[in-house]
Coordinates of C-alpha atoms in Angstrom, one line a residue:
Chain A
X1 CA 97.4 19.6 143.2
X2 CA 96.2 20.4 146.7
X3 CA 97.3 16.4 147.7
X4 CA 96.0 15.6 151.4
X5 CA 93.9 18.5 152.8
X6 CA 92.7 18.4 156.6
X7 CA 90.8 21.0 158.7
X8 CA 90.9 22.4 161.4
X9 CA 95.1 23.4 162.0
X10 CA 94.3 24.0 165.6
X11 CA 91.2 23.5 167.7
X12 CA 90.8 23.8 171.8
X13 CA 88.3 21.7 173.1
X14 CA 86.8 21.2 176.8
X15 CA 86.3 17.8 178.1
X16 CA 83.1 16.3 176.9
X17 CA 82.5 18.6 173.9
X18 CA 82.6 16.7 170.0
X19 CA 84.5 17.9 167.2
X20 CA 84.9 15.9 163.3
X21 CA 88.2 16.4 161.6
X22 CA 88.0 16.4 158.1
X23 CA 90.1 15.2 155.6
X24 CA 90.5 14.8 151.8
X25 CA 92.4 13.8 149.0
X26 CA 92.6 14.9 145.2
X27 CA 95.1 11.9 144.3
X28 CA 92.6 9.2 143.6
X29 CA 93.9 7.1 146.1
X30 CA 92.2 4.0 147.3
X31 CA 93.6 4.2 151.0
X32 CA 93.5 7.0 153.6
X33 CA 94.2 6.6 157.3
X34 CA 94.0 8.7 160.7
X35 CA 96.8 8.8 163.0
X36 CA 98.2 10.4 166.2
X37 CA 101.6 11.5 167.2
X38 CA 102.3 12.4 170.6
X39 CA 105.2 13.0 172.0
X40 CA 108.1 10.4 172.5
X41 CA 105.8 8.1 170.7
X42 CA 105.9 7.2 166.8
X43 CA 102.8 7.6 164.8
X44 CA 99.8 5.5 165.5
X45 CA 96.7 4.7 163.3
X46 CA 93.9 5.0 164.7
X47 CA 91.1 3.5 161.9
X48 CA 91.8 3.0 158.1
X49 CA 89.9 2.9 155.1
X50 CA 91.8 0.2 152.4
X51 CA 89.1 1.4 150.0
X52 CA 85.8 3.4 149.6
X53 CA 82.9 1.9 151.9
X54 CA 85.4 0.0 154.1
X55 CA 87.0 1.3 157.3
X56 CA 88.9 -0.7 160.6
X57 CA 90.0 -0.3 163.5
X58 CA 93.9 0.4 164.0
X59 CA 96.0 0.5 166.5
X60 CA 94.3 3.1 169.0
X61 CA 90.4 3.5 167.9
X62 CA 88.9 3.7 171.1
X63 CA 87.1 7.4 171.5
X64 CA 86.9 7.9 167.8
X65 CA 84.8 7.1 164.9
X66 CA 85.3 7.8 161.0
X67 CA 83.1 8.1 158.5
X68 CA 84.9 7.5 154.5
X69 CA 81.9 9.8 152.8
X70 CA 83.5 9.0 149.4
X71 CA 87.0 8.3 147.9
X72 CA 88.5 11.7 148.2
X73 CA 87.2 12.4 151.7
X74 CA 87.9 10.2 155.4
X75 CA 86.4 12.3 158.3
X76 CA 87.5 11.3 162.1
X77 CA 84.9 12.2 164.9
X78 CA 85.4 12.5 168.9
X79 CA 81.9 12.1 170.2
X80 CA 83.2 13.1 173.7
X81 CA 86.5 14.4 174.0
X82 CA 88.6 13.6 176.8
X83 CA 92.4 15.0 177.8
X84 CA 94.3 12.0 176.9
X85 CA 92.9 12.6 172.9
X86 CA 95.3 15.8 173.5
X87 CA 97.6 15.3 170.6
X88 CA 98.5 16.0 167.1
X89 CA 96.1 14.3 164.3
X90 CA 97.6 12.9 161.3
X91 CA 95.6 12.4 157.8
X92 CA 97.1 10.3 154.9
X93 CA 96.1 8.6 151.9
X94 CA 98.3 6.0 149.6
X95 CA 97.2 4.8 146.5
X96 CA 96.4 1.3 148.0
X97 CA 96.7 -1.0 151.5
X98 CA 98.2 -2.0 152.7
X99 CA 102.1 -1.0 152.5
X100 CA 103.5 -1.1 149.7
X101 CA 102.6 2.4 148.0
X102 CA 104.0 5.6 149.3
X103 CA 101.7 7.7 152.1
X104 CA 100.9 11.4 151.6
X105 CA 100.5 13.5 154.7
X106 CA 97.7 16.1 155.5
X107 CA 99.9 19.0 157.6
X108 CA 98.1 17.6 160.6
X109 CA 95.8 19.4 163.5
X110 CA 96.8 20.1 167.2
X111 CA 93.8 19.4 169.6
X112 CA 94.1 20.2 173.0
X113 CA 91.1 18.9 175.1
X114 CA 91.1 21.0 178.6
Chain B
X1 CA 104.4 -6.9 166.4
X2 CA 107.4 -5.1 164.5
X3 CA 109.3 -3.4 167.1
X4 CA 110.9 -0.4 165.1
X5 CA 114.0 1.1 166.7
X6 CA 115.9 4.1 165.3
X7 CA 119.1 5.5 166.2
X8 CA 120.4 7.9 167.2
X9 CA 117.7 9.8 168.8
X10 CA 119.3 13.4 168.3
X11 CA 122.0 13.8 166.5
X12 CA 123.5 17.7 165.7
X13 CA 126.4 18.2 162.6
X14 CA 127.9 20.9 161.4
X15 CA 126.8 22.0 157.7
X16 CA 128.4 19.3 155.1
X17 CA 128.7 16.4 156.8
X18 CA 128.0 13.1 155.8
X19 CA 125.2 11.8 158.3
X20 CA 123.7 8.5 158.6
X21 CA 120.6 7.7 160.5
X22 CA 119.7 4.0 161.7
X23 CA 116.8 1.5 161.1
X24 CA 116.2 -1.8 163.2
X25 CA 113.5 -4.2 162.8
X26 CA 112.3 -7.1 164.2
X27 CA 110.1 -8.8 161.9
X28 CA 110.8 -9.5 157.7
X29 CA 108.9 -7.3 155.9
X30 CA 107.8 -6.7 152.7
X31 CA 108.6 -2.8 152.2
X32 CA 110.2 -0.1 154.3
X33 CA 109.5 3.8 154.5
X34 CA 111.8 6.6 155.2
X35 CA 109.4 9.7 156.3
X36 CA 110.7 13.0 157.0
X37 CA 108.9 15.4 159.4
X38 CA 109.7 19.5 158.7
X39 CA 110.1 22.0 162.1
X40 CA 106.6 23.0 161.0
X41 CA 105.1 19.3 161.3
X42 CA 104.5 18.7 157.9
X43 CA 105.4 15.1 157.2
X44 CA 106.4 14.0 153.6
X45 CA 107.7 10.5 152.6
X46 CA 111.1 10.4 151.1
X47 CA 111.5 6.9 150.4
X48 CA 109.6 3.5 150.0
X49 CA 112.4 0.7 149.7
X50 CA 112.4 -3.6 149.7
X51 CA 115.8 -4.1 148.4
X52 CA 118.8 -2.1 147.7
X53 CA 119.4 1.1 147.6
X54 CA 117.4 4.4 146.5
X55 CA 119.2 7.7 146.2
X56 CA 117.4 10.8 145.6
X57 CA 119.6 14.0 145.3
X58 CA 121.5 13.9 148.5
X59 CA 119.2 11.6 150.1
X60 CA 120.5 7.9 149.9
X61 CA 118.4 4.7 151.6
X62 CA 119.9 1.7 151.8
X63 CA 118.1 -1.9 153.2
X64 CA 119.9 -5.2 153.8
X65 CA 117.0 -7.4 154.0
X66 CA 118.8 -10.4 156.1
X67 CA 120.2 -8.1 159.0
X68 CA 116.7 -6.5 159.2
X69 CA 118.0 -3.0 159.2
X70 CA 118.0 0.1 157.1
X71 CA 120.1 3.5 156.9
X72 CA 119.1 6.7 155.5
X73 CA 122.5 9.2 154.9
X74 CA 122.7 12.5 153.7
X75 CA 125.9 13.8 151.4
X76 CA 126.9 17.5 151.7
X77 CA 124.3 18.2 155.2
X78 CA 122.6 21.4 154.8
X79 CA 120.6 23.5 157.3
X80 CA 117.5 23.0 155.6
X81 CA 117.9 19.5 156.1
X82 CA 117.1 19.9 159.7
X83 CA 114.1 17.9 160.6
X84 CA 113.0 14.7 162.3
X85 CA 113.4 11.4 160.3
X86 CA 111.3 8.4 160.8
X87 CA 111.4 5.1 159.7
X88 CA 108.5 2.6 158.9
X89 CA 107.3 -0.7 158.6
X90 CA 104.8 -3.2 158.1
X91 CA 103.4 -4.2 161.5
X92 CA 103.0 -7.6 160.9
X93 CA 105.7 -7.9 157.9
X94 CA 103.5 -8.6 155.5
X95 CA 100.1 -7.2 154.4
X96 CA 99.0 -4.7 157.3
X97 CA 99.6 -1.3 158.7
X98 CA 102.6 0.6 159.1
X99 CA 104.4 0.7 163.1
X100 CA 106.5 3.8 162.9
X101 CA 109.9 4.6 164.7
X102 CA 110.1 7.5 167.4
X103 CA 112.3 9.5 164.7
X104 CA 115.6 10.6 164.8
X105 CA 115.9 14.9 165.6
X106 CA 118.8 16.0 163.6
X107 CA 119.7 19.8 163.7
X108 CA 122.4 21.0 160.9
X109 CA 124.4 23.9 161.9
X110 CA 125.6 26.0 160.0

């Protein structure tokens, strides 16, 4: 099993431009949720999807959208991408929300926004 | 909120020691996560506890519920056990998202 899978690994963008991470799962899970880590800071969600058709707002959403196009797959879109989105992107699913089932990682993406 | 704090921050051991890594929270909560992140950023969950202890291998969790707080310790330390190590928990205690620790950076020398 492939678990979480997320594209791109690395992607440079310039200030302004639009990008859409994609991510899916081949677990079945209900659950799957977008997150940042940046450095000296712990990771923070920034939207969730409990289940297929619902998504919310987490700690950080401003700048991004997400789209859950079905139950294996939870894409994450910057419409205009600024520095301060500079950071390392975090994918997981679980088999339900909110906390009480084990996450799987995607190995992540580095975006740097110039 | 639940404030999360981890300690220590860094901590470098020579291979086979015992180590034990610290978990303080703030609010009671309903389930905790032990997260390890590789050097290659790759982030894999080791343990989900509530009560207890878990022990996987050489991994061993332990939470005390009352005292709020949580320790992961490794037996027998290895290089390959080098990576950072984060606790979780739920935000709110209860039925929400996960706030996550800064991690702990352990380095295992050999």
């Amino acid at each position: 099993n492939a678990g979480v899978t997320q594209t791109p690994k690395f992607q440079v963008l310039k200030t302004g431009q639009s990008m859409t991470l994609q991510c899916a799962q081949d677990m079945n899970h209900n659950s799957m949720y977008w997150y940042r880590q940046d450095p000296g800071m712990g990771l923070r969600l920034i939207y969730y999807s409990a289940s297929e058709g619902t998504t919310d707002k987490g700690e950080v959403p401003n700048g991004y959208n997400v789209s859950r196009l079905n139950k294996r797959e939870f894409s994450l879109r910057l419409e205009s991408a600024a520095p301060s989105q500079t950071s390392v992107y975090f994918c997981a699913s679980s088999e339900m929300y909110p906390n009480n089932s084990p996450l799987h990682f995607g190995n992540g993406t580095r975006l740097t926004v110039t | 909120k639940n404030e999360v704090e981890q300690s220590p921050q860094n901590l470098t051991a020579q291979e086979g020691e015992f180590i034990t890594i610290n978990c303080s929270y703030s609010v009671g909560i309903s389930a905790l996560h032990w997260l390890q992140q590789h050097p290659g950023g790759g982030i894999v969950s080791l343990f989900m506890l509530s009560s207890g202890k878990k022990k996987h291998g050489r991994l061993i969790a332990t939470i005390n519920i009352q005292e709020k707080h949580s320790s992961l310790h490794i037996t027998a330390s290895h290089p390959r056990d080098s990576a950072v190590y984060i606790c979780a928990v739920p935000s709110q205690g209860g039925a929400d998202g996960l706030t996550f620790g800064k991690g702990t950076h352990l380095i295992i020398q050999p």
